[in-house]
PDB file of C-alpha atoms in Angstrom:
ATOM      1  CA  CYS W1255       0.000   0.000   0.000  1.00 84.00           C
ATOM      2  CA  LEU W1256       3.026   2.319   0.286  1.00 88.00           C
ATOM      3  CA  LEU W1257       3.220   2.357  -3.494  1.00 92.00           C
ATOM      4  CA  PHE W1258      -0.447   3.234  -3.892  1.00 93.00           C
ATOM      5  CA  ASP W1259      -0.097   5.995  -1.296  1.00 93.00           C
ATOM      6  CA  LEU W1260       2.939   7.259  -3.185  1.00 95.00           C
ATOM      7  CA  THR W1261       1.201   7.154  -6.571  1.00 95.00           C
ATOM      8  CA  VAL W1262      -1.735   9.170  -5.197  1.00 95.00           C
ATOM      9  CA  ALA W1263       0.664  11.856  -3.963  1.00 96.00           C
ATOM     10  CA  PHE W1264       2.558  11.756  -7.272  1.00 97.00           C
ATOM     11  CA  ALA W1265      -0.702  12.046  -9.222  1.00 96.00           C
ATOM     12  CA  TYR W1266      -1.695  15.067  -7.120  1.00 96.00           C
ATOM     13  CA  ASP W1267       1.589  16.797  -7.855  1.00 96.00           C
ATOM     14  CA  GLN W1268       1.429  15.915 -11.559  1.00 96.00           C
ATOM     15  CA  ARG W1269      -2.125  17.203 -11.852  1.00 95.00           C
ATOM     16  CA  LEU W1270      -1.274  20.416 -10.012  1.00 94.00           C
ATOM     17  CA  THR W1271       2.017  21.208 -11.776  1.00 94.00           C
ATOM     18  CA  GLN W1272       1.016  19.786 -15.167  1.00 92.00           C
ATOM     19  CA  GLY W1273       4.028  17.444 -15.168  1.00 92.00           C
ATOM     20  CA  GLU W1274       6.631  20.108 -14.341  1.00 93.00           C
ATOM     21  CA  PRO W1275       7.737  19.647 -10.711  1.00 94.00           C
ATOM     22  CA  THR W1276       8.255  22.813  -8.685  1.00 92.00           C
ATOM     23  CA  VAL W1277      10.284  23.588  -5.580  1.00 93.00           C
ATOM     24  CA  GLU W1278       7.210  22.629  -3.535  1.00 93.00           C
ATOM     25  CA  SER W1279       6.721  19.239  -5.220  1.00 95.00           C
ATOM     26  CA  ALA W1280       8.829  17.252  -2.754  1.00 95.00           C
ATOM     27  CA  TRP W1281       7.004  18.799   0.201  1.00 95.00           C
ATOM     28  CA  THR W1282       3.617  18.213  -1.425  1.00 94.00           C
ATOM     29  CA  ILE W1283       4.304  14.551  -2.198  1.00 95.00           C
ATOM     30  CA  ARG W1284       5.772  13.851   1.216  1.00 95.00           C
ATOM     31  CA  THR W1285       2.871  15.584   2.972  1.00 95.00           C
ATOM     32  CA  ILE W1286       0.099  13.843   1.053  1.00 95.00           C
ATOM     33  CA  CYS W1287       1.793  10.436   1.337  1.00 95.00           C
ATOM     34  CA  SER W1288       0.980   9.282   4.885  1.00 93.00           C
ATOM     35  CA  SER W1289       3.466   6.449   4.542  1.00 91.00           C
ATOM     36  CA  LEU W1290       6.332   8.912   4.165  1.00 91.00           C
ATOM     37  CA  SER W1291       5.231  11.768   6.399  1.00 89.00           C
ATOM     38  CA  TRP W1292       3.660   9.833   9.240  1.00 85.00           C
ATOM     39  CA  LEU W1293       5.112   6.332   8.664  1.00 86.00           C
ATOM     40  CA  GLU W1294       1.583   5.009   8.451  1.00 86.00           C
ATOM     41  CA  ARG W1295       1.137   1.381   7.440  1.00 89.00           C
ATOM     42  CA  PHE W1296      -2.034   0.621   5.532  1.00 91.00           C
ATOM     43  CA  HIS W1297      -3.632  -2.768   5.057  1.00 90.00           C
ATOM     44  CA  CYS W1298      -6.085  -2.036   2.263  1.00 90.00           C
ATOM     45  CA  ALA W1299      -6.579   0.380  -0.599  1.00 88.00           C
ATOM     46  CA  GLU W1300      -9.700   1.894   1.005  1.00 89.00           C
ATOM     47  CA  ASP W1301      -7.657   3.094   3.986  1.00 89.00           C
ATOM     48  CA  VAL W1302      -5.119   4.698   1.654  1.00 90.00           C
ATOM     49  CA  VAL W1303      -7.900   6.470  -0.232  1.00 88.00           C
ATOM     50  CA  ALA W1304      -9.453   7.800   2.990  1.00 87.00           C
ATOM     51  CA  ALA W1305      -6.118   9.040   4.361  1.00 89.00           C
ATOM     52  CA  SER W1306      -5.130  10.571   1.033  1.00 91.00           C
ATOM     53  CA  VAL W1307      -8.462  12.371   0.676  1.00 88.00           C
ATOM     54  CA  HIS W1308      -8.088  13.808   4.169  1.00 87.00           C
ATOM     55  CA  ARG W1309      -4.533  14.939   3.521  1.00 91.00           C
ATOM     56  CA  MET W1310      -5.359  16.424   0.090  1.00 91.00           C
ATOM     57  CA  LEU W1311      -8.149  18.465   1.684  1.00 89.00           C
ATOM     58  CA  ALA W1312      -6.115  19.583   4.695  1.00 89.00           C
ATOM     59  CA  TYR W1313      -2.508  20.362   3.731  1.00 90.00           C
ATOM     60  CA  PRO W1314      -1.809  21.642   0.197  1.00 87.00           C
ATOM     61  CA  TYR W1315      -2.883  25.050  -1.016  1.00 85.00           C
ATOM     62  CA  MET W1316      -5.239  23.604  -3.672  1.00 89.00           C
ATOM     63  CA  ARG W1317      -8.121  21.892  -1.841  1.00 87.00           C
ATOM     64  CA  HIS W1318     -11.176  20.899  -3.813  1.00 87.00           C
ATOM     65  CA  LEU W1319     -13.271  17.740  -3.961  1.00 86.00           C
ATOM     66  CA  GLY W1320     -13.269  17.808  -7.764  1.00 90.00           C
ATOM     67  CA  LEU W1321      -9.480  17.871  -7.769  1.00 94.00           C
ATOM     68  CA  VAL W1322      -9.409  15.002  -5.273  1.00 91.00           C
ATOM     69  CA  ALA W1323     -11.673  12.919  -7.527  1.00 92.00           C
ATOM     70  CA  GLN W1324      -9.440  13.597 -10.542  1.00 94.00           C
ATOM     71  CA  VAL W1325      -6.294  12.706  -8.585  1.00 95.00           C
ATOM     72  CA  LEU W1326      -7.810   9.415  -7.430  1.00 93.00           C
ATOM     73  CA  GLU W1327      -8.735   8.638 -11.036  1.00 94.00           C
ATOM     74  CA  ASP W1328      -5.180   9.484 -12.144  1.00 96.00           C
ATOM     75  CA  ALA W1329      -3.679   7.214  -9.467  1.00 95.00           C
ATOM     76  CA  SER W1330      -6.026   4.428 -10.486  1.00 94.00           C
ATOM     77  CA  ALA W1331      -4.979   4.916 -14.122  1.00 95.00           C
ATOM     78  CA  ILE W1332      -1.323   4.608 -13.105  1.00 96.00           C
ATOM     79  CA  TRP W1333      -2.038   1.215 -11.562  1.00 94.00           C
ATOM     80  CA  ARG W1334      -4.194   0.098 -14.492  1.00 94.00           C
ATOM     81  CA  GLY W1335      -1.190   0.903 -16.718  1.00 95.00           C
ATOM     82  CA  GLY W1336       0.700  -1.983 -15.154  1.00 94.00           C
ATOM     83  CA  LYS W1337       4.111  -2.434 -13.650  1.00 94.00           C
ATOM     84  CA  ARG W1338       5.879  -0.110 -16.058  1.00 95.00           C
ATOM     85  CA  SER W1339       3.516   2.753 -15.260  1.00 96.00           C
ATOM     86  CA  VAL W1340       3.894   2.281 -11.498  1.00 95.00           C
ATOM     87  CA  VAL W1341       7.689   2.117 -11.757  1.00 95.00           C
ATOM     88  CA  ARG W1342       7.696   5.328 -13.809  1.00 96.00           C
ATOM     89  CA  ALA W1343       5.630   7.071 -11.127  1.00 96.00           C
ATOM     90  CA  VAL W1344       7.899   5.889  -8.316  1.00 95.00           C
ATOM     91  CA  LEU W1345      10.969   6.912 -10.321  1.00 95.00           C
ATOM     92  CA  GLY W1346       9.355  10.310 -10.879  1.00 96.00           C
ATOM     93  CA  VAL W1347       9.032  10.749  -7.121  1.00 96.00           C
ATOM     94  CA  HIS W1348      12.621   9.514  -6.727  1.00 95.00           C
ATOM     95  CA  ARG W1349      13.789  12.188  -9.185  1.00 95.00           C
ATOM     96  CA  ILE W1350      11.871  14.917  -7.347  1.00 96.00           C
ATOM     97  CA  PHE W1351      13.222  13.860  -3.951  1.00 95.00           C
ATOM     98  CA  SER W1352      16.782  13.604  -5.263  1.00 95.00           C
ATOM     99  CA  LYS W1353      16.687  17.335  -6.039  1.00 93.00           C
ATOM    100  CA  SER W1354      15.415  18.257  -2.582  1.00 92.00           C
ATOM    101  CA  GLU W1355      17.718  19.349   0.211  1.00 89.00           C
ATOM    102  CA  GLN W1356      15.350  17.985   2.849  1.00 89.00           C
ATOM    103  CA  PHE W1357      13.770  14.867   1.412  1.00 91.00           C
ATOM    104  CA  TYR W1358      16.571  13.177  -0.521  1.00 91.00           C
ATOM    105  CA  LEU W1359      17.041  10.723   2.358  1.00 92.00           C
ATOM    106  CA  LEU W1360      13.601   9.259   1.689  1.00 92.00           C
ATOM    107  CA  ASN W1361      15.063   7.864  -1.536  1.00 90.00           C
ATOM    108  CA  ARG W1362      17.660   5.904   0.381  1.00 91.00           C
ATOM    109  CA  LEU W1363      15.226   4.807   3.072  1.00 91.00           C
ATOM    110  CA  TYR W1364      12.226   3.826   0.957  1.00 88.00           C
ATOM    111  CA  LEU W1365      12.082   4.577  -2.740  1.00 91.00           C
ATOM    112  CA  THR W1366      15.211   2.858  -4.072  1.00 93.00           C
ATOM    113  CA  ASP W1367      14.183  -0.403  -2.424  1.00 93.00           C
ATOM    114  CA  ALA W1368      10.587   0.063  -3.570  1.00 93.00           C
ATOM    115  CA  CYS W1369      11.759   0.513  -7.171  1.00 92.00           C
ATOM    116  CA  VAL W1370      13.788  -2.690  -7.027  1.00 93.00           C
ATOM    117  CA  TRP W1371      11.015  -4.611  -5.284  1.00 93.00           C
ATOM    118  CA  ILE W1372       8.243  -3.644  -7.688  1.00 92.00           C
ATOM    119  CA  GLN W1373      10.306  -4.698 -10.690  1.00 91.00           C
ATOM    120  CA  GLN W1374      10.485  -8.204  -9.234  1.00 93.00           C
ATOM    121  CA  LEU W1375       6.724  -8.480  -8.850  1.00 91.00           C
ATOM    122  CA  ASP W1376       4.650 -10.599 -11.159  1.00 92.00           C
ATOM    123  CA  GLU W1377       2.433  -8.584 -13.527  1.00 92.00           C
ATOM    124  CA  GLY W1378      -0.533 -10.593 -12.237  1.00 92.00           C
ATOM    125  CA  ARG W1379      -0.104  -9.228  -8.715  1.00 91.00           C
ATOM    126  CA  ILE W1380       0.056  -5.690 -10.096  1.00 91.00           C
ATOM    127  CA  THR W1381      -3.143  -6.302 -12.068  1.00 92.00           C
ATOM    128  CA  GLU W1382      -4.847  -7.806  -9.020  1.00 92.00           C
ATOM    129  CA  PHE W1383      -3.939  -4.806  -6.877  1.00 90.00           C
ATOM    130  CA  ALA W1384      -4.980  -2.480  -9.702  1.00 92.00           C
ATOM    131  CA  HIS W1385      -8.487  -3.978  -9.512  1.00 92.00           C
ATOM    132  CA  LYS W1386      -8.574  -3.299  -5.750  1.00 91.00           C
ATOM    133  CA  VAL W1387      -7.341   0.250  -6.332  1.00 89.00           C
ATOM    134  CA  ASN W1388      -9.946   0.821  -9.046  1.00 91.00           C
ATOM    135  CA  ALA W1389     -12.723  -0.485  -6.780  1.00 90.00           C
ATOM    136  CA  ALA W1390     -11.583   1.739  -3.903  1.00 89.00           C
ATOM    137  CA  GLN W1391     -11.304   4.757  -6.209  1.00 88.00           C
ATOM    138  CA  THR W1392     -14.728   4.153  -7.754  1.00 87.00           C
ATOM    139  CA  ALA W1393     -16.358   3.756  -4.336  1.00 86.00           C
ATOM    140  CA  ALA W1394     -14.651   6.872  -3.025  1.00 85.00           C
ATOM    141  CA  CYS W1395     -15.569   9.039  -6.002  1.00 82.00           C
ATOM    142  CA  ALA W1396     -19.197   7.906  -5.786  1.00 82.00           C
ATOM    143  CA  ASP W1397     -19.535   9.731  -2.455  1.00 77.00           C
ATOM    144  CA  LEU W1398     -16.494  11.793  -1.475  1.00 76.00           C
ATOM    145  CA  PHE W1399     -18.380  13.377   1.412  1.00 72.00           C
ATOM    146  CA  GLU W1400     -18.734   9.950   3.007  1.00 72.00           C
ATOM    147  CA  VAL W1401     -15.007   9.285   2.556  1.00 72.00           C
ATOM    148  CA  VAL W1402     -14.099  12.541   4.256  1.00 74.00           C
ATOM    149  CA  ARG W1403     -16.136  11.524   7.332  1.00 70.00           C
ATOM    150  CA  TRP W1404     -15.221  14.619   9.321  1.00 66.00           C
ATOM    151  CA  ASP W1405     -17.748  15.157  12.074  1.00 67.00           C
ATOM    152  CA  LEU W1406     -17.998  18.908  11.631  1.00 65.00           C
ATOM    153  CA  ALA W1407     -20.832  19.242  14.144  1.00 71.00           C
ATOM    154  CA  ARG W1408     -18.601  17.726  16.840  1.00 75.00           C
ATOM    155  CA  PHE W1409     -15.712  20.056  15.884  1.00 72.00           C
ATOM    156  CA  ILE W1410     -17.998  23.098  16.085  1.00 76.00           C
ATOM    157  CA  GLU W1411     -19.330  21.965  19.469  1.00 81.00           C
ATOM    158  CA  GLU W1412     -15.778  21.466  20.791  1.00 80.00           C
ATOM    159  CA  ALA W1413     -14.799  24.927  19.546  1.00 80.00           C
ATOM    160  CA  ARG W1414     -17.826  26.443  21.320  1.00 84.00           C
ATOM    161  CA  ASP W1415     -16.958  24.588  24.537  1.00 85.00           C
ATOM    162  CA  GLU W1416     -13.358  25.838  24.371  1.00 81.00           C
ATOM    163  CA  GLY W1417     -14.597  29.368  23.712  1.00 76.00           C
ATOM    164  CA  GLU W1418     -16.923  29.227  26.716  1.00 78.00           C
ATOM    165  CA  GLU W1419     -14.098  27.884  28.907  1.00 76.00           C
ATOM    166  CA  ASP W1420     -11.818  30.684  27.719  1.00 70.00           C
ATOM    167  CA  GLU W1421     -14.490  33.292  28.466  1.00 72.00           C
ATOM    168  CA  ALA W1422     -15.070  31.812  31.936  1.00 70.00           C
ATOM    169  CA  SER W1423     -11.354  31.830  32.756  1.00 69.00           C
ATOM    170  CA  ASP W1424     -10.988  35.388  31.404  1.00 68.00           C
ATOM    171  CA  SER W1425     -13.890  36.639  33.529  1.00 67.00           C
ATOM    172  CA  ALA W1426     -12.505  34.823  36.604  1.00 66.00           C
ATOM    173  CA  GLU W1427      -9.093  36.428  36.070  1.00 66.00           C
ATOM    174  CA  SER W1428     -10.581  39.886  35.595  1.00 65.00           C
ATOM    175  CA  SER W1429     -12.757  39.585  38.709  1.00 64.00           C
ATOM    176  CA  SER W1430      -9.835  38.387  40.856  1.00 62.00           C
ATOM    177  CA  GLY W1431      -7.607  41.094  39.397  1.00 56.00           C
ATOM    178  CA  GLY W1432     -10.229  43.750  40.123  1.00 51.00           C
ATOM    179  CA  SER W1433     -10.690  42.761  43.783  1.00 49.00           C
ATOM    180  CA  SER W1434      -6.963  42.923  44.514  1.00 47.00           C
ATOM    181  CA  ALA W1435      -6.802  46.408  43.009  1.00 46.00           C
ATOM    182  CA  THR W1436      -9.456  47.699  45.413  1.00 46.00           C
ATOM    183  CA  GLU W1437      -7.625  46.430  48.482  1.00 43.00           C
TER     184      GLU W1437
END
């Protein structure tokens, strides 16, 4: 699932920069890829899709559900293209990271080994995983709001509670400060 996570982040950067990596590309890929930024280990393609959707809507400067749907379709197309397409995507990330002063170590830690490993895989396993990726992408794009699953009502309630607590502590401080001034 590291490779799928990586291809989603690569597809996001490719879609955003139109195939011409920028100085922000390494940061963008690393941030969207939970496996690289948070060392997350996924067990199914659906979990990768959910984490990637959350990260694409939270971190980069371009946040839009339509863009997320296109990126998921692009990542699915990379996997449907077979082993050669996936290797090209991983090598593209490797090239971007090799030019970065901060993220070049990720090549040595993860990507070089991933490139070697994927080349040894049977094309049948790639095709099998591509079907799982396509199913996860199709399900996610059918209802992106369900994939996001952010409980906004709970977040708003927590923000209100924190605001009320802050107001209560501010009023307690001002009343204790006022009584000491009168003495």
